[in-house]
mmCIF file of C-alpha atoms in Angstrom:
data_model
loop_
_atom_site.group_PDB
_atom_site.id
_atom_site.type_symbol
_atom_site.label_atom_id
_atom_site.label_comp_id
_atom_site.label_asym_id
_atom_site.label_seq_id
_atom_site.Cartn_x
_atom_site.Cartn_y
_atom_site.Cartn_z
ATOM 1 C CA VAL S 125 82.136 50.980 -140.952
ATOM 2 C CA PRO S 126 81.253 47.459 -140.774
ATOM 3 C CA ALA S 127 78.803 45.992 -143.310
ATOM 4 C CA VAL S 128 75.337 45.649 -142.350
ATOM 5 C CA VAL S 129 74.263 42.265 -141.033
ATOM 6 C CA VAL S 130 70.508 41.110 -141.887
ATOM 7 C CA ARG S 131 68.774 38.315 -139.946
ATOM 8 C CA GLN S 132 66.599 36.271 -142.124
ATOM 9 C CA ARG S 133 63.574 34.655 -140.719
ATOM 10 C CA ARG S 134 62.617 31.168 -141.739
ATOM 11 C CA THR S 135 59.081 31.328 -143.019
ATOM 12 C CA GLY S 136 58.643 27.579 -143.956
ATOM 13 C CA ARG S 137 58.009 28.498 -147.575
ATOM 14 C CA ARG S 138 60.021 27.449 -150.469
ATOM 15 C CA GLY S 139 60.624 29.080 -153.705
ATOM 16 C CA GLY S 140 59.885 32.825 -154.614
ATOM 17 C CA GLY S 141 58.737 33.878 -151.120
ATOM 18 C CA GLY S 142 57.172 37.343 -151.713
ATOM 19 C CA GLU S 143 54.934 38.959 -154.233
ATOM 20 C CA GLY S 144 55.740 38.452 -157.880
ATOM 21 C CA GLY S 145 58.268 35.725 -157.068
ATOM 22 C CA VAL S 146 60.598 38.257 -155.085
ATOM 23 C CA ASP S 147 62.521 36.224 -152.547
ATOM 24 C CA GLU S 148 62.682 39.082 -149.814
ATOM 25 C CA GLY S 149 65.247 37.009 -147.860
ATOM 26 C CA ALA S 150 67.633 36.896 -150.971
ATOM 27 C CA LEU S 151 67.124 40.693 -151.549
ATOM 28 C CA LEU S 152 67.892 41.643 -148.145
ATOM 29 C CA GLU S 153 70.960 39.277 -148.241
ATOM 30 C CA LEU S 154 72.116 41.019 -151.492
ATOM 31 C CA VAL S 155 71.715 44.509 -149.656
ATOM 32 C CA ALA S 156 73.490 43.425 -146.627
ATOM 33 C CA SER S 157 76.533 42.034 -148.748
ATOM 34 C CA LEU S 158 77.187 45.444 -150.223
ATOM 35 C CA PRO S 159 80.330 46.795 -148.873
ATOM 36 C CA GLU S 160 80.017 49.673 -146.377
ATOM 37 C CA CYS S 161 76.197 49.369 -146.435
ATOM 38 C CA THR S 162 74.649 50.474 -143.306
ATOM 39 C CA PRO S 163 70.945 50.978 -142.357
ATOM 40 C CA VAL S 164 71.244 54.667 -142.390
ATOM 41 C CA ASP S 165 72.832 54.575 -146.041
ATOM 42 C CA VAL S 166 69.836 52.313 -147.090
ATOM 43 C CA LEU S 167 67.245 54.644 -145.535
ATOM 44 C CA SER S 168 69.069 57.576 -147.039
ATOM 45 C CA THR S 169 68.939 56.232 -150.598
ATOM 46 C CA ALA S 170 65.348 54.901 -150.118
ATOM 47 C CA ALA S 171 64.051 58.291 -148.989
ATOM 48 C CA ASP S 172 66.106 60.279 -151.674
ATOM 49 C CA GLN S 173 65.265 58.065 -154.565
ATOM 50 C CA SER S 174 61.467 57.132 -153.828
ATOM 51 C CA TRP S 175 60.269 60.621 -152.866
ATOM 52 C CA THR S 176 62.587 63.500 -153.370
ATOM 53 C CA ARG S 177 64.404 62.676 -156.684
ATOM 54 C CA PRO S 178 63.641 61.141 -159.864
ATOM 55 C CA CYS S 179 64.777 57.430 -159.836
ATOM 56 C CA ALA S 180 66.622 55.670 -162.630
ATOM 57 C CA VAL S 181 64.576 52.622 -161.869
ATOM 58 C CA SER S 182 60.595 52.771 -161.657
ATOM 59 C CA VAL S 183 59.428 50.959 -158.407
ATOM 60 C CA PRO S 184 55.944 51.456 -157.073
ATOM 61 C CA ARG S 185 55.961 53.373 -153.901
ATOM 62 C CA LEU S 186 54.273 50.678 -151.876
ATOM 63 C CA VAL S 187 56.646 48.168 -153.037
ATOM 64 C CA THR S 188 59.429 50.459 -151.825
ATOM 65 C CA LEU S 189 57.559 50.896 -148.434
ATOM 66 C CA ARG S 190 57.315 47.251 -148.247
ATOM 67 C CA PHE S 191 60.992 46.719 -148.754
ATOM 68 C CA ILE S 192 61.671 49.474 -146.127
ATOM 69 C CA ALA S 193 59.412 48.058 -143.605
ATOM 70 C CA ARG S 194 61.024 44.654 -143.904
ATOM 71 C CA TYR S 195 64.383 46.155 -143.924
ATOM 72 C CA VAL S 196 63.709 48.055 -140.752
ATOM 73 C CA GLN S 197 62.337 44.809 -139.277
ATOM 74 C CA LEU S 198 65.608 42.833 -139.891
ATOM 75 C CA ALA S 199 68.546 45.398 -140.287
ATOM 76 C CA GLN S 200 71.679 45.241 -138.158
ATOM 77 C CA PRO S 201 73.215 46.869 -136.173
ATOM 78 C CA LEU S 202 70.439 48.742 -134.502
ATOM 79 C CA THR S 203 72.683 51.596 -133.612
ATOM 80 C CA SER S 204 73.003 52.431 -137.254
ATOM 81 C CA LEU S 205 69.307 51.867 -137.753
ATOM 82 C CA ALA S 206 68.855 54.519 -134.918
ATOM 83 C CA GLU S 207 71.026 57.023 -136.730
ATOM 84 C CA GLY S 208 68.835 56.546 -139.622
ATOM 85 C CA TRP S 209 66.051 58.299 -137.976
ATOM 86 C CA PRO S 210 66.472 61.638 -139.613
ATOM 87 C CA LYS S 211 66.240 60.032 -143.092
ATOM 88 C CA LEU S 212 63.328 57.947 -142.148
ATOM 89 C CA LEU S 213 61.520 61.047 -140.851
ATOM 90 C CA ALA S 214 62.214 62.800 -144.105
ATOM 91 C CA LEU S 215 60.781 59.805 -146.095
ATOM 92 C CA PHE S 216 57.653 59.874 -143.810
ATOM 93 C CA ARG S 217 56.973 63.513 -144.428
ATOM 94 C CA ALA S 218 57.674 63.251 -148.306
ATOM 95 C CA ALA S 219 55.504 60.121 -148.521
ATOM 96 C CA MET S 220 52.524 61.692 -146.676
ATOM 97 C CA VAL S 221 52.421 64.477 -149.091
ATOM 98 C CA GLY S 222 52.764 62.509 -152.167
ATOM 99 C CA SER S 223 50.753 59.200 -151.883
ATOM 100 C CA SER S 224 47.163 58.580 -150.642
ATOM 101 C CA SER S 225 47.641 54.774 -150.362
ATOM 102 C CA ALA S 226 50.550 55.139 -148.196
ATOM 103 C CA PRO S 227 49.457 55.975 -144.833
ATOM 104 C CA VAL S 228 49.027 52.384 -143.538
ATOM 105 C CA ALA S 229 52.255 51.158 -144.977
ATOM 106 C CA LEU S 230 54.154 54.185 -143.381
ATOM 107 C CA LEU S 231 52.563 53.460 -139.999
ATOM 108 C CA ALA S 232 53.681 49.755 -140.350
ATOM 109 C CA VAL S 233 57.321 51.218 -140.939
ATOM 110 C CA LEU S 234 57.117 53.616 -137.961
ATOM 111 C CA TRP S 235 55.713 51.007 -135.609
ATOM 112 C CA GLU S 236 58.478 48.563 -136.742
ATOM 113 C CA TRP S 237 61.237 51.206 -136.206
ATOM 114 C CA VAL S 238 59.941 52.152 -132.783
ATOM 115 C CA ARG S 239 59.769 48.536 -131.592
ATOM 116 C CA ARG S 240 63.473 47.883 -132.861
ATOM 117 C CA MET S 241 64.597 50.930 -130.835
ATOM 118 C CA GLU S 242 63.498 49.370 -127.324
ATOM 119 C CA PRO S 243 66.419 47.200 -127.163
ATOM 120 C CA LEU S 244 68.859 50.005 -127.266
ATOM 121 C CA GLY S 245 67.657 51.256 -123.882
ATOM 122 C CA ASP S 246 69.834 54.518 -123.148
ATOM 123 C CA GLY S 247 71.079 54.599 -126.693
ATOM 124 C CA SER S 248 67.401 54.838 -128.218
ATOM 125 C CA PRO S 249 66.947 58.205 -129.857
ATOM 126 C CA LEU S 250 63.481 58.030 -128.542
ATOM 127 C CA LEU S 251 64.938 59.166 -125.446
ATOM 128 C CA SER S 252 65.602 62.636 -126.868
ATOM 129 C CA ALA S 253 62.532 64.978 -126.463
ATOM 130 C CA LYS S 254 62.893 66.094 -130.000
ATOM 131 C CA GLU S 255 62.892 62.723 -131.531
ATOM 132 C CA ARG S 256 60.128 61.590 -129.350
ATOM 133 C CA HIS S 257 57.912 64.607 -130.479
ATOM 134 C CA GLU S 258 58.784 64.084 -134.010
ATOM 135 C CA ALA S 259 57.854 60.309 -133.831
ATOM 136 C CA LYS S 260 54.652 61.404 -132.034
ATOM 137 C CA ASP S 261 53.757 64.014 -134.661
ATOM 138 C CA VAL S 262 54.320 61.600 -137.547
ATOM 139 C CA ALA S 263 52.240 58.848 -135.977
ATOM 140 C CA GLU S 264 49.578 61.349 -135.256
ATOM 141 C CA ALA S 265 49.603 62.629 -138.946
ATOM 142 C CA LEU S 266 49.717 58.958 -140.165
ATOM 143 C CA LEU S 267 46.671 57.936 -138.121
ATOM 144 C CA ARG S 268 44.723 61.077 -139.345
ATOM 145 C CA ALA S 269 45.640 60.055 -142.972
ATOM 146 C CA THR S 270 44.748 56.393 -142.335
ATOM 147 C CA SER S 271 41.234 57.321 -140.897
ATOM 148 C CA THR S 272 40.586 59.709 -143.867
ATOM 149 C CA GLN S 273 41.585 56.822 -146.460
ATOM 150 C CA LEU S 274 39.315 54.527 -144.629
ATOM 151 C CA SER S 275 36.289 57.140 -144.563
ATOM 152 C CA ARG S 276 36.843 57.593 -148.276
ATOM 153 C CA SER S 277 36.861 53.834 -148.925
ATOM 154 C CA LEU S 278 33.641 53.385 -147.025
ATOM 155 C CA ARG S 279 31.918 56.065 -148.905
ATOM 156 C CA ARG S 280 32.729 54.685 -152.176
ATOM 157 C CA THR S 281 31.668 51.272 -150.966
ATOM 158 C CA GLU S 282 28.221 52.728 -149.752
ATOM 159 C CA ARG S 283 27.739 54.560 -152.962
ATOM 160 C CA GLY S 284 28.634 51.327 -154.891
ATOM 161 C CA ALA S 285 26.005 49.416 -152.880
ATOM 162 C CA ARG S 286 23.076 51.797 -153.650
#
């Protein structure tokens, strides 16, 4: 299995890059340099460590989701990213149960994954009725969760304004 190749976008920024001084490009390059590290491996590990098993290193879930979104945005080869759909789907389902602040971040990850599958044409897993139905169900659940989250925020804001 070839090592994963990650494209790095130039942002014009110098220095630390992301929040807290973390250079996302450097982090993605590090992941890409791991031998035999394919997108399906990364998604599998992220899903297992973040939501289904205790993790040796404590990482906030939104940080994990931000990394996954960026990874899905840049990971190569696309065929391996497509093969990661079952693990990504498991991550969506587990994260929706355990986190009230995750729906918007999860929706961004799903949108990015769907967008990346377009160039695969006939190789896209979204051509399968089962995968298309799963993606649609997850998207609907995430939109409902996002709407609920926004409604709660509005109620809190209205109570605070009184």
